[in-house]
């Protein structure tokens, strides 16, 4: 279109869209003055695309109202070069009218503007269109109004240029025949010719114009009058002289001034211009006409809503726009014009300053330019760039003008020049030198700061450029690709060189220097961060308007994704810029990525790959991992938020992105413009055409309207949902595939990232802004179900799946609970919607919720969409959520689950139209405000009705079924997941009744890990439902005695909780009994926990009670209840009292901080017990006195000081009458109390003691052993106070006389039964009184009373009196009593052990096969040694406690020998062998006693350790825990003291242990079953405390015991014994807990050497003797050596020798089985610890780093020893049949001949990615070759920890020569 227009330059209405050529003139010149626009514009480039030199030019928009333009210097003339391109002298043929025409010497007025009439018609064509439209619409043309609105700003008096048209004086004077026309001539010859549109435009202007008058100094030329007259006629005004003052006639019609141009009319009226006197007829008044079109054919009233009629004066538009002019404030138009004017003034000032910045002839630059420009360095030269403050002002002004819609009115050349002025800042920033590697030097600091300042200036320039580009202009000149690339380079440099290093800097470490310098310039860097954030925001906005090149998009993707994975500080103290400030920048990067993802679908795959492959850079610990704050206050990972948003964007309709985008112009010549535009249009419409194609499908004539609507909606919804579903599946596949191969604790964070991602999805599941979380969880659920139910997945993968299933199941339960809470919050909300939503929730909980209710137009989906409507929130996240949620609604409606009715059809049509870009507002109805609880409830209802939440029952079923899995780890994980779900929804215990059964079954599982999880789950169930406490309590009590320490500890904690919550006495007593047993646990941690638990439940609750002076009734009742509970606990067994004594002693120790408080509590309990015993009427349940006294004996033995003297008086009546067994029980308890308490009471009355003494002496004949022991001790105690031993001496003498008289009686005679019983009582009395009473000082009395005794030792007298009854001819019972009595006396008088007759008696009994007698002798030894150890400990403590030690110190005191020392040495030297034999002969009480004697002998150092060391190792393997623990403790002590000695004895000890297991335990295997472990575990744990060299030597010796000589296996017994012994050793070796890698490598190496050395000969013998494989046979059968055939295939091809000797065959098979089992052990170890062949080779070559080999090996999760044991059992059982023997021989030959680990793929790459070390079934068997054969080896199996190694590439290298034994393994690349 021509850019010359007649009268007016109508740029926008003529669709020129080029504001560069705008030129406005005074209205008087509109009709005939035409100005070529290009003459006022400075060039930016020539017509060949070559940039022109920057020139100074005059802006076209200058203020004009008869005033000067205001430019002080005026326009500069163009140079020849500059003007040449506008002339026809250019080399390019001028096709544009912008080219200046050829010079012409004629006058301007005589030159024709249009060469031809046709050109003039074409120029006026657009004006004619406007004129016709005005005429047809009767003045109401919308096109004219729009054009008028666009043109009006160009006549603003502040911006237009003022033109003065003057006719030079004498212009017509010299021309004959030319006279100036008069006024009348002008009026007659120049009629008004303004067109309708020009008239309309003239009436709307507000300019005032001055016209020359006769009084003016200037003469009015005819030309000027010609220019004035048309305006005068058009407005009804003619020019008159000042003397003729006339008024306008009443009938004169004048244009009505608009509101905004009223001032201009008034100024015109004040001018010397008067209206024309000729009257004019008023034109008829025009009225607007509203034309209502008839409704369409398919019109239905139901599709429309009724709009309420507004009241008069109410303006809906004004209400929406918020424009209020009545108050006198500025309207929007005035604000916009003012902002535009200010921006133009600022631009003009900048341009002027730029011109002034150019040096003049003298080289001086104007000072005013320094306010706008600053100098910068670029390539060693100074360049000018806009100052930062100017950038800020300019950007603010641009943003305001853009927001007000005035941006199109700025000339394009101005914007281009502004961009060119900003380039200096970009160039300076790009060339600045800044490095993140800083030191603390001042010079580096200054350079770094200068670089930061340059980058900041560049960022501000970039912001200005991006603001110019992002304004929405149509011209391509401002969208320079090169300029945008410069901007991106600056942004990227700022991020990489400044912001990211500063963010990653920490106070310590290598980045501390950066942290220090950056902290000192925090403000500057913070501004840089702010500018970078703004620049990225502008880039994101520019993406929505301009289609950019792929290189630019890729650049933005890279620096944006890098920001996502920068390691931000976890606290403000460690962050220079602040944690949240950088997180804001990260969120901006996320918005930028999301915008790229939305606008460029071809980039989506790359973005997902870039994000997912960078996940391992994310932190996975602490709060640092989650920095993205949600609306509800929770936090998730920024990456999780981005992924959800991208998935949501994938499902959005193209309607939200349908606006066209402008392509970014390239830097070259703009050619092929029309083709590019056409291609652009196709690209922008492709998505919409794809979606809209569903509307154009051919419809079947038989289809109903319902079917058509559903099908169309299904097509649209499926198309949109497919992309989101595919992206979600891709993300989940990536997460799961990485998580399956990475351990949960390791260097690779993928497993933790998967868990965190799932947790983030769950966190946003109930938030309406993140609806795609349900889709991602659904995809994750499907994947986890496949893994948990798939047989091809291993245990670690299933464990991961079950853990995530439990997490997702818990999330569903939590969502239901949260939804219920939201519904409860709406109970008081009077709203129909609230009631409706609550009813829907009730229906859902009852399982009655229908799809019609959820998916209907008035249902919860509609509520959520109403909440997400554009009016509420327009942020990008909500927009994506709205689009995705709408797609899900449409998909659910089109799924066919709704009823076939009109409402469904209508709903489908509505959703289809909304998806087809009709918009939600089209169907929006007035709804009441939505509260937060309503939206949560509505959204939750929709989520609960989706597929993910509907799979809750299936999740629970999978978890319950997995509890019965074969894998231990799977069972354990299932229990934990079920527990996790029960925590969220306890009602599952009632709804799924088999849950409790499954839990109870797991408490008896073989795995301690499963039992522990089951116990944990029981605790959760009890907390959730306390009524289950009694049901589970019995199970917990059983588990308190579990073999696993962890299970015992957990059961104790759970029992404590049950105890504190329960009020039942029987349950509390049972729990107390169970806890008491744990106080003597072999594990110190368990025993300490048990004692602490008792203190917490028995003593600490009463600390405050006993402190009060007067106890309240309630406090006294509580103490009585506690005493009753303790009494009940004591009655639960005989052993309870002994354990309780030890417990109370422990809590009363002075070393305890709470000993004093506990003592007060115990004393109060004793007092309460006495009160109850005297009067128990107040108690709800009556306690028996014998039980109370038995409880008091516990306190008396624990600490006699708890009793008072007056309390003993209450006990005297109980020892006077022994008429029944109950009296005897009372008597025994009272005697014990007296015996314990009397020695410590000094205030007791002697009368009471005499009465007690007398009563006790009278009752001796009625007492049993236990009572007699206590009475004897008590009487001797009383004798110490009363000092009257005569009675005791007399009693003893009487007993001895009776015994002497009974020596000749034949007690074997049944007739002597009474005499036998009487003698047995005498023996007991003599024994116990001889033990407790010291009669040595009263030997004279005995000599006087016993005439036949003349000795000196009364103890010897008693022993000699008892010895005749120990003879072998006496009855066993009598021998036992006599032997026991002798032992009692010897314990108190040790020198009796040295008596030869006594020693021979003990020796003879120990050699006899009489367990009863042996037990008595061993018990005597045990008690004696225990007493000796106690005395030695007390003596040592007393010596060390003295202030002044003896001169020889402790050693001197120990050198004093005693009778006990001699007796101890005698027993150890004389009886040790017999004691060892008894200990190893059984596992009964005799063996335990013997073991205790052995340990005591070793503790006292009475024998050499090697004499008992092997026996201790063997006893460690006993199934009797008491025996095993006692032996282990002493073995450990001996090893620490005599390590070198034990090194030589361990092999004999192992042989002894095998013999013990085979003959006594009757289990020759090397493992224990529950738990699964080595029987020599204790021995190896002790050995691990030694140095590494010691351990390796032990392992070498251990493995050497497995080796054998095949020739010695010549008998069935020899074969059987060797096989059993080898199995014992191999199984122990396979299950040892190796502490270091070098130990493990050494063991494997030793195994391989044995198999290689011994196995080669056996394999050769089998091949030749059994299978008859010879060299000539192989040569005769070449088919077996075909390429690809196994090297050992000949073994299977050869014929079996039927004549082979069965014994020889069994001999060879036995050897093959032993070596095969050893190889299985080697394979098991490699699989268990995930070893690589390279690691083992590294250890063998001694090239490993010590710190690596000293580390503990890491177990591969899920690998157990069950498979290994099954393989060993299968091989040993193969000896049962001939076929199995042959098969075993064949397999062994193949094992020695074929390396089954070699698996080379077709392309030459080896398969080295297995997660476990391979075996014969699941994986390959080995990495070493056998028998010296060099075979191809697998490059690697798996690294330590289970991390799969990377594949190596390369050619096959040469294999190295192997050394002796197993050859080295080689890698094949």
Short mmCIF file of C-alpha atoms in Angstrom, two decimals, residues 1407-1761:
data_model
loop_
_atom_site.label_atom_id
_atom_site.label_comp_id
_atom_site.label_asym_id
_atom_site.label_seq_id
_atom_site.Cartn_x
_atom_site.Cartn_y
_atom_site.Cartn_z
CA UNK A 1407 35.38 -91.29 87.02
CA UNK A 1408 32.17 -93.14 87.75
CA UNK A 1409 29.16 -92.94 85.52
CA UNK A 1410 26.97 -91.35 88.12
CA UNK A 1411 25.67 -87.94 87.06
CA UNK A 1412 24.04 -87.32 90.43
CA UNK A 1413 27.25 -87.74 92.37
CA UNK A 1414 29.28 -85.91 89.74
CA UNK A 1415 26.90 -82.98 89.93
CA UNK A 1416 27.39 -82.82 93.72
CA UNK A 1417 31.17 -82.85 93.43
CA UNK A 1418 31.18 -80.27 90.64
CA UNK A 1419 28.78 -78.05 92.57
CA UNK A 1420 31.15 -78.22 95.53
CA UNK A 1421 34.04 -77.20 93.29
CA UNK A 1422 31.98 -74.40 91.71
CA UNK A 1423 30.81 -72.97 95.03
CA UNK A 1424 34.32 -73.20 96.43
CA UNK A 1425 35.89 -71.41 93.46
CA UNK A 1426 33.15 -68.76 93.54
CA UNK A 1427 33.85 -68.15 97.20
CA UNK A 1428 37.55 -67.91 96.51
CA UNK A 1429 36.99 -65.36 93.73
CA UNK A 1430 34.76 -63.26 95.94
CA UNK A 1431 37.25 -63.31 98.74
CA UNK A 1432 40.07 -62.42 96.39
CA UNK A 1433 38.08 -59.52 95.00
CA UNK A 1434 37.18 -58.20 98.42
CA UNK A 1435 40.72 -58.59 99.62
CA UNK A 1436 42.09 -56.75 96.63
CA UNK A 1437 39.58 -53.94 97.05
CA UNK A 1438 40.44 -53.62 100.73
CA UNK A 1439 44.14 -53.41 100.01
CA UNK A 1440 43.71 -50.84 97.26
CA UNK A 1441 41.32 -48.87 99.44
CA UNK A 1442 43.86 -48.40 102.22
CA UNK A 1443 45.39 -45.00 102.54
CA UNK A 1444 48.86 -46.42 103.19
CA UNK A 1445 49.59 -49.47 101.10
CA UNK A 1446 52.16 -52.02 102.28
CA UNK A 1447 55.70 -51.65 101.08
CA UNK A 1448 55.27 -54.42 98.57
CA UNK A 1449 51.85 -53.08 97.58
CA UNK A 1450 49.24 -55.28 96.02
CA UNK A 1451 51.75 -57.92 95.05
CA UNK A 1452 52.83 -58.36 98.62
CA UNK A 1453 49.32 -59.00 99.76
CA UNK A 1454 48.69 -61.58 97.07
CA UNK A 1455 51.83 -63.53 97.86
CA UNK A 1456 50.38 -64.72 101.16
CA UNK A 1457 49.17 -68.24 100.52
CA UNK A 1458 46.13 -69.71 102.20
CA UNK A 1459 44.40 -73.03 102.51
CA UNK A 1460 42.05 -71.97 99.73
CA UNK A 1461 44.90 -71.37 97.31
CA UNK A 1462 46.30 -74.82 97.87
CA UNK A 1463 42.92 -76.43 97.47
CA UNK A 1464 42.27 -74.55 94.27
CA UNK A 1465 45.55 -75.65 92.74
CA UNK A 1466 44.94 -79.23 93.79
CA UNK A 1467 41.50 -79.34 92.23
CA UNK A 1468 42.71 -77.76 88.98
CA UNK A 1469 45.66 -80.04 88.56
CA UNK A 1470 44.06 -83.25 89.70
CA UNK A 1471 40.49 -83.02 88.44
CA UNK A 1472 40.59 -80.77 85.34
CA UNK A 1473 40.64 -83.58 82.78
CA UNK A 1474 37.66 -85.22 84.37
CA UNK A 1475 35.86 -81.93 84.53
CA UNK A 1476 36.55 -81.29 80.82
CA UNK A 1477 35.29 -84.72 79.93
CA UNK A 1478 32.05 -84.15 81.84
CA UNK A 1479 31.57 -80.72 80.25
CA UNK A 1480 31.93 -82.14 76.74
CA UNK A 1481 29.81 -85.22 77.41
CA UNK A 1482 26.38 -83.62 77.54
CA UNK A 1483 24.44 -80.35 77.62
CA UNK A 1484 22.61 -80.91 80.89
CA UNK A 1485 23.09 -79.30 84.27
CA UNK A 1486 26.22 -81.34 84.97
CA UNK A 1487 27.82 -79.97 81.81
CA UNK A 1488 26.87 -76.46 82.77
CA UNK A 1489 28.35 -76.90 86.24
CA UNK A 1490 31.51 -78.35 84.76
CA UNK A 1491 31.77 -75.44 82.35
CA UNK A 1492 31.42 -73.00 85.20
CA UNK A 1493 34.21 -74.79 87.09
CA UNK A 1494 36.44 -74.66 83.99
CA UNK A 1495 35.88 -70.94 83.54
CA UNK A 1496 36.58 -70.31 87.22
CA UNK A 1497 39.82 -72.31 87.05
CA UNK A 1498 40.95 -70.26 84.04
CA UNK A 1499 40.00 -66.97 85.64
CA UNK A 1500 42.23 -67.78 88.58
CA UNK A 1501 45.05 -68.84 86.28
CA UNK A 1502 45.41 -72.27 87.82
CA UNK A 1503 46.24 -74.12 84.56
CA UNK A 1504 47.77 -73.37 81.19
CA UNK A 1505 45.16 -71.94 78.77
CA UNK A 1506 45.89 -74.50 76.06
CA UNK A 1507 44.55 -77.26 78.32
CA UNK A 1508 41.04 -75.86 78.32
CA UNK A 1509 41.10 -73.60 75.24
CA UNK A 1510 39.82 -76.16 72.68
CA UNK A 1511 37.10 -77.26 75.07
CA UNK A 1512 35.93 -73.69 75.48
CA UNK A 1513 35.72 -73.27 71.69
CA UNK A 1514 33.69 -76.43 71.44
CA UNK A 1515 31.42 -75.43 74.31
CA UNK A 1516 30.75 -72.10 72.55
CA UNK A 1517 28.81 -74.05 69.95
CA UNK A 1518 26.46 -75.62 72.50
CA UNK A 1519 22.74 -75.13 72.06
CA UNK A 1520 22.55 -74.50 75.81
CA UNK A 1521 22.86 -70.72 75.91
CA UNK A 1522 24.21 -70.73 79.47
CA UNK A 1523 27.01 -73.11 78.52
CA UNK A 1524 27.80 -71.25 75.30
CA UNK A 1525 27.83 -67.85 76.98
CA UNK A 1526 30.05 -68.95 79.87
CA UNK A 1527 32.52 -70.54 77.46
CA UNK A 1528 32.54 -67.51 75.15
CA UNK A 1529 33.22 -65.05 77.94
CA UNK A 1530 36.18 -67.03 79.23
CA UNK A 1531 37.50 -67.74 75.74
CA UNK A 1532 37.53 -64.04 74.99
CA UNK A 1533 39.45 -63.28 78.16
CA UNK A 1534 42.01 -65.97 77.44
CA UNK A 1535 42.49 -64.84 73.85
CA UNK A 1536 43.17 -61.30 74.93
CA UNK A 1537 45.77 -62.51 77.41
CA UNK A 1538 47.34 -65.37 75.41
CA UNK A 1539 46.75 -64.53 71.77
CA UNK A 1540 49.88 -66.14 70.38
CA UNK A 1541 49.29 -69.35 72.28
CA UNK A 1542 45.75 -69.70 71.02
CA UNK A 1543 46.94 -69.32 67.44
CA UNK A 1544 48.41 -72.81 67.59
CA UNK A 1545 45.48 -74.33 69.40
CA UNK A 1546 42.64 -73.09 67.20
CA UNK A 1547 42.85 -75.91 64.66
CA UNK A 1548 42.60 -78.49 67.43
CA UNK A 1549 39.74 -76.46 68.88
CA UNK A 1550 37.87 -76.56 65.57
CA UNK A 1551 38.27 -80.33 65.44
CA UNK A 1552 36.99 -80.52 69.00
CA UNK A 1553 34.00 -78.34 68.12
CA UNK A 1554 33.10 -80.58 65.18
CA UNK A 1555 33.32 -83.66 67.37
CA UNK A 1556 31.14 -81.98 70.00
CA UNK A 1557 28.53 -81.02 67.42
CA UNK A 1558 28.52 -84.45 65.83
CA UNK A 1559 28.40 -86.57 68.97
CA UNK A 1560 26.68 -84.43 71.55
CA UNK A 1561 24.55 -81.94 69.62
CA UNK A 1562 23.88 -84.53 66.90
CA UNK A 1563 24.17 -81.92 64.13
CA UNK A 1564 27.43 -82.05 62.13
CA UNK A 1565 26.48 -79.10 59.92
CA UNK A 1566 28.33 -75.84 60.29
CA UNK A 1567 25.38 -73.45 60.62
CA UNK A 1568 22.70 -72.64 63.11
CA UNK A 1569 19.14 -72.46 61.90
CA UNK A 1570 17.58 -69.70 63.98
CA UNK A 1571 19.15 -67.36 63.30
CA UNK A 1572 21.08 -68.54 60.27
CA UNK A 1573 24.77 -68.22 61.04
CA UNK A 1574 28.07 -70.06 61.60
CA UNK A 1575 28.44 -72.28 64.65
CA UNK A 1576 31.96 -70.96 65.11
CA UNK A 1577 30.65 -67.42 65.19
CA UNK A 1578 31.93 -66.77 68.70
CA UNK A 1579 35.43 -67.98 67.90
CA UNK A 1580 35.68 -65.85 64.74
CA UNK A 1581 34.35 -62.78 66.52
CA UNK A 1582 37.13 -63.16 69.07
CA UNK A 1583 39.75 -63.67 66.36
CA UNK A 1584 38.57 -60.49 64.61
CA UNK A 1585 39.84 -58.51 67.58
CA UNK A 1586 43.40 -59.43 66.54
CA UNK A 1587 45.49 -57.86 63.84
CA UNK A 1588 44.94 -58.51 60.15
CA UNK A 1589 48.00 -60.69 59.80
CA UNK A 1590 46.77 -62.91 62.60
CA UNK A 1591 43.36 -63.22 60.98
CA UNK A 1592 44.77 -64.10 57.55
CA UNK A 1593 46.94 -66.76 59.07
CA UNK A 1594 43.98 -68.23 60.86
CA UNK A 1595 41.91 -68.23 57.66
CA UNK A 1596 44.73 -69.91 55.76
CA UNK A 1597 44.99 -72.64 58.39
CA UNK A 1598 41.22 -72.94 58.49
CA UNK A 1599 40.99 -73.48 54.73
CA UNK A 1600 43.86 -75.93 54.78
CA UNK A 1601 41.79 -78.20 57.00
CA UNK A 1602 39.29 -78.52 54.15
CA UNK A 1603 41.92 -79.88 51.81
CA UNK A 1604 42.40 -83.62 51.71
CA UNK A 1605 44.24 -86.45 49.99
CA UNK A 1606 42.01 -88.54 47.79
CA UNK A 1607 44.05 -91.65 48.53
CA UNK A 1608 43.18 -91.51 52.24
CA UNK A 1609 39.47 -91.71 51.47
CA UNK A 1610 39.74 -95.48 51.22
CA UNK A 1611 37.03 -96.55 53.63
CA UNK A 1612 33.37 -95.59 53.96
CA UNK A 1613 34.00 -94.19 57.44
CA UNK A 1614 36.91 -92.12 56.26
CA UNK A 1615 34.86 -90.74 53.35
CA UNK A 1616 31.89 -90.00 55.57
CA UNK A 1617 33.94 -88.34 58.31
CA UNK A 1618 35.96 -86.27 55.85
CA UNK A 1619 32.82 -85.18 54.02
CA UNK A 1620 31.07 -84.17 57.24
CA UNK A 1621 34.10 -82.36 58.61
CA UNK A 1622 34.63 -80.53 55.33
CA UNK A 1623 31.00 -79.51 55.25
CA UNK A 1624 31.28 -78.19 58.80
CA UNK A 1625 34.26 -76.07 57.84
CA UNK A 1626 32.87 -74.89 54.49
CA UNK A 1627 29.57 -73.75 55.93
CA UNK A 1628 31.29 -71.86 58.71
CA UNK A 1629 33.61 -70.25 56.19
CA UNK A 1630 30.65 -69.17 54.06
CA UNK A 1631 28.80 -67.53 56.96
CA UNK A 1632 31.63 -65.84 58.85
CA UNK A 1633 31.10 -62.12 59.46
CA UNK A 1634 34.20 -60.77 57.71
CA UNK A 1635 35.33 -57.51 59.20
CA UNK A 1636 37.54 -56.30 56.35
CA UNK A 1637 37.78 -56.73 52.63
CA UNK A 1638 41.27 -58.16 52.71
CA UNK A 1639 40.08 -60.99 54.97
CA UNK A 1640 37.32 -61.78 52.53
CA UNK A 1641 39.62 -61.69 49.51
CA UNK A 1642 42.13 -63.88 51.29
CA UNK A 1643 39.51 -66.48 52.13
CA UNK A 1644 38.23 -66.60 48.56
CA UNK A 1645 41.75 -66.91 47.26
CA UNK A 1646 42.48 -69.81 49.58
CA UNK A 1647 39.31 -71.58 48.44
CA UNK A 1648 40.24 -71.17 44.81
CA UNK A 1649 43.72 -72.52 45.39
CA UNK A 1650 42.39 -75.65 47.04
CA UNK A 1651 39.92 -76.29 44.22
CA UNK A 1652 42.60 -75.64 41.62
CA UNK A 1653 45.27 -77.83 43.19
CA UNK A 1654 43.26 -80.76 44.49
CA UNK A 1655 40.40 -80.57 42.03
CA UNK A 1656 42.46 -80.90 38.86
CA UNK A 1657 43.63 -84.36 39.75
CA UNK A 1658 40.19 -85.53 40.81
CA UNK A 1659 38.63 -84.13 37.63
CA UNK A 1660 41.24 -85.88 35.53
CA UNK A 1661 40.60 -89.18 37.31
CA UNK A 1662 36.86 -88.86 36.83
CA UNK A 1663 37.26 -88.02 33.16
CA UNK A 1664 39.52 -90.97 32.44
CA UNK A 1665 38.20 -93.60 34.81
CA UNK A 1666 34.50 -92.86 34.87
CA UNK A 1667 33.77 -91.20 31.54
CA UNK A 1668 36.74 -92.73 29.67
CA UNK A 1669 37.73 -89.42 28.10
CA UNK A 1670 41.09 -89.68 26.36
CA UNK A 1671 42.96 -87.58 23.85
CA UNK A 1672 42.38 -90.01 21.02
CA UNK A 1673 38.64 -90.12 21.85
CA UNK A 1674 38.42 -86.39 21.57
CA UNK A 1675 40.29 -86.43 18.26
CA UNK A 1676 37.88 -89.02 16.91
CA UNK A 1677 34.90 -86.79 17.72
CA UNK A 1678 35.57 -83.42 16.15
CA UNK A 1679 31.94 -82.49 16.38
CA UNK A 1680 32.44 -81.79 20.03
CA UNK A 1681 35.07 -79.21 19.22
CA UNK A 1682 32.97 -77.15 16.90
CA UNK A 1683 33.13 -73.39 17.29
CA UNK A 1684 31.00 -72.45 20.25
CA UNK A 1685 31.09 -75.88 21.85
CA UNK A 1686 32.08 -75.97 25.48
CA UNK A 1687 35.60 -77.16 26.26
CA UNK A 1688 34.21 -79.77 28.59
CA UNK A 1689 31.57 -81.06 26.26
CA UNK A 1690 33.62 -84.18 25.76
CA UNK A 1691 32.78 -85.23 29.27
CA UNK A 1692 29.18 -85.59 28.32
CA UNK A 1693 29.99 -87.24 25.02
CA UNK A 1694 32.12 -90.01 26.46
CA UNK A 1695 30.57 -93.32 27.51
CA UNK A 1696 30.32 -94.13 31.20
CA UNK A 1697 32.60 -96.93 32.32
CA UNK A 1698 30.30 -99.56 33.79
CA UNK A 1699 33.23 -101.55 35.13
CA UNK A 1700 34.47 -98.84 37.42
CA UNK A 1701 34.83 -99.95 41.01
CA UNK A 1702 31.88 -98.62 43.11
CA UNK A 1703 34.24 -97.82 45.95
CA UNK A 1704 36.52 -95.90 43.62
CA UNK A 1705 33.55 -94.09 42.13
CA UNK A 1706 32.29 -93.16 45.58
CA UNK A 1707 35.78 -92.06 46.56
CA UNK A 1708 36.08 -89.74 43.56
CA UNK A 1709 32.53 -88.45 44.03
CA UNK A 1710 33.19 -87.64 47.68
CA UNK A 1711 36.20 -85.57 46.73
CA UNK A 1712 34.24 -83.87 43.95
CA UNK A 1713 31.41 -83.03 46.36
CA UNK A 1714 33.79 -81.49 48.90
CA UNK A 1715 35.41 -79.27 46.29
CA UNK A 1716 32.08 -78.40 44.68
CA UNK A 1717 30.72 -77.33 48.06
CA UNK A 1718 33.84 -75.24 48.60
CA UNK A 1719 33.28 -73.58 45.22
CA UNK A 1720 29.66 -72.93 46.16
CA UNK A 1721 30.89 -71.20 49.32
CA UNK A 1722 33.27 -69.07 47.28
CA UNK A 1723 30.47 -68.12 44.88
CA UNK A 1724 28.14 -67.36 47.76
CA UNK A 1725 30.64 -64.98 49.33
CA UNK A 1726 31.17 -63.13 46.10
CA UNK A 1727 27.46 -62.83 45.56
CA UNK A 1728 26.78 -61.86 49.17
CA UNK A 1729 29.30 -59.03 49.18
CA UNK A 1730 28.99 -58.04 45.52
CA UNK A 1731 32.64 -58.54 44.65
CA UNK A 1732 34.27 -57.72 41.34
CA UNK A 1733 36.94 -59.88 39.87
CA UNK A 1734 39.10 -56.79 39.52
CA UNK A 1735 38.88 -56.12 43.24
CA UNK A 1736 40.00 -59.61 44.14
CA UNK A 1737 42.81 -59.46 41.60
CA UNK A 1738 43.84 -56.12 43.03
CA UNK A 1739 44.15 -57.65 46.49
CA UNK A 1740 46.03 -60.65 45.20
CA UNK A 1741 48.56 -58.42 43.43
CA UNK A 1742 49.01 -56.32 46.59
CA UNK A 1743 48.28 -53.13 44.68
CA UNK A 1744 45.24 -52.09 46.66
CA UNK A 1745 45.15 -49.06 48.86
CA UNK A 1746 45.22 -50.02 52.51
CA UNK A 1747 42.33 -47.81 53.48
CA UNK A 1748 40.10 -49.51 50.92
CA UNK A 1749 40.97 -53.04 52.00
CA UNK A 1750 40.54 -52.18 55.65
CA UNK A 1751 36.92 -51.23 55.08
CA UNK A 1752 34.17 -53.60 56.03
CA UNK A 1753 32.59 -55.36 53.05
CA UNK A 1754 29.09 -54.26 52.18
CA UNK A 1755 26.39 -56.88 51.88
CA UNK A 1756 24.18 -56.94 48.83
CA UNK A 1757 20.64 -56.35 49.97
CA UNK A 1758 18.38 -59.39 49.74
CA UNK A 1759 21.06 -62.10 49.41
CA UNK A 1760 20.79 -64.82 52.07
CA UNK A 1761 22.48 -68.17 52.56
#
